[in-house]
Amino acid sequence: MTTTTAASMTARTAGRLRSWLAVRHSLRSEAAAVLVVYGLYELARGLVVGETAEADRHARQIVALERSPHLFVEANVQHAARALPGLTSLLGIAYLTLHLAVTAAVLLWLHQRRPTAFPFIRTTLLLASGLALVGFLAYPTAPPRLAGIGIADTVSNGHVDLNKGLVSSLYNPYAAGPSMHIGYALIVAASLLLYGRHWLIRALGALYPPFVLLVIVATGNHFFFDAATGALIAVVAAAAAAPLTRRAAQNRISELPTRPEHLLAYEEFAA
């Protein structure tokens, strides 16, 4: 195979991928694609378990980094949360459920009610997951609850134990940074703020990331630094998804035959 042929095949594959990403497909197809990609992401994340000593060293580096500008307050946040009866249990449940449940619900809502916005948000989530996996591989980090810095594990005290059993087989505790709880939360919030038409939907979107930040810090699963890197990944993923989905969509539109003017006027009126 010549270099020219290989380059041509690569270009065609990239073109097909862009065209696929820019379109909202059937719910079954979209669900299958997202589940496969996310399953591979979780499998790779769980199998790539960093060295414990290296992950602990990276956690201590983050603590030192946060202490320099006096931002290391994770222990204070957890202590305040544990002072309120029942709050710790609520935050633990939220940590285990909201990340996927809310994201899936918003994707479903976009698919059914905001079809033109769906490709961009779906592509942003997929790219963010891929970028996060690179971060897990490059910089394995122990969460605060396992770093020996006086922060407790408030999630693994009930029926779910993140450190043992089936959950631990697919869960890499040394992939604390970047925090994709925050990355996904910001993408969800942007979806609700940009495409929600009721004030309550937009208000929930604005409140969701701060609540998730409280959840991940108070439960001892992430540093504030992890949240910041998760937010950065969400921004980078959105910036990359915008031209991917927009260009492909424009190319598809330009390939359509020109409609008579009276049909265009009717369609505008109907919209």
GROMACS .gro file of N, CA and C in nm, residues 35 53 57 81 157 200 213 236-237 239:
model
   30
   35LEU      N    1  -2.261   0.338   2.499
   35LEU     CA    2  -2.235   0.232   2.595
   35LEU      C    3  -2.105   0.158   2.562
   53ALA      N    4   0.285   0.342   4.511
   53ALA     CA    5   0.382   0.441   4.559
   53ALA      C    6   0.381   0.565   4.470
   57ARG      N    7   0.267   0.937   4.577
   57ARG     CA    8   0.360   1.050   4.561
   57ARG      C    9   0.294   1.164   4.485
   81ALA      N   10  -1.911   1.867   5.647
   81ALA     CA   11  -2.019   1.782   5.597
   81ALA      C   12  -2.057   1.675   5.700
  157ASN      N   13  -1.833   0.264   5.342
  157ASN     CA   14  -1.874   0.216   5.475
  157ASN      C   15  -2.009   0.145   5.473
  200LEU      N   16  -3.643   2.687   3.576
  200LEU     CA   17  -3.606   2.585   3.672
  200LEU      C   18  -3.497   2.493   3.616
  213LEU      N   19  -1.914   1.922   4.304
  213LEU     CA   20  -1.786   1.955   4.368
  213LEU      C   21  -1.790   1.924   4.516
  236VAL      N   22  -1.160   2.183   2.683
  236VAL     CA   23  -1.083   2.141   2.565
  236VAL      C   24  -1.167   2.049   2.476
  237ALA      N   25  -1.240   1.957   2.536
  237ALA     CA   26  -1.324   1.866   2.459
  237ALA      C   27  -1.432   1.942   2.383
  239ALA      N   28  -1.415   2.254   2.285
  239ALA     CA   29  -1.350   2.329   2.177
  239ALA      C   30  -1.316   2.239   2.059
   0.00000   0.00000   0.00000
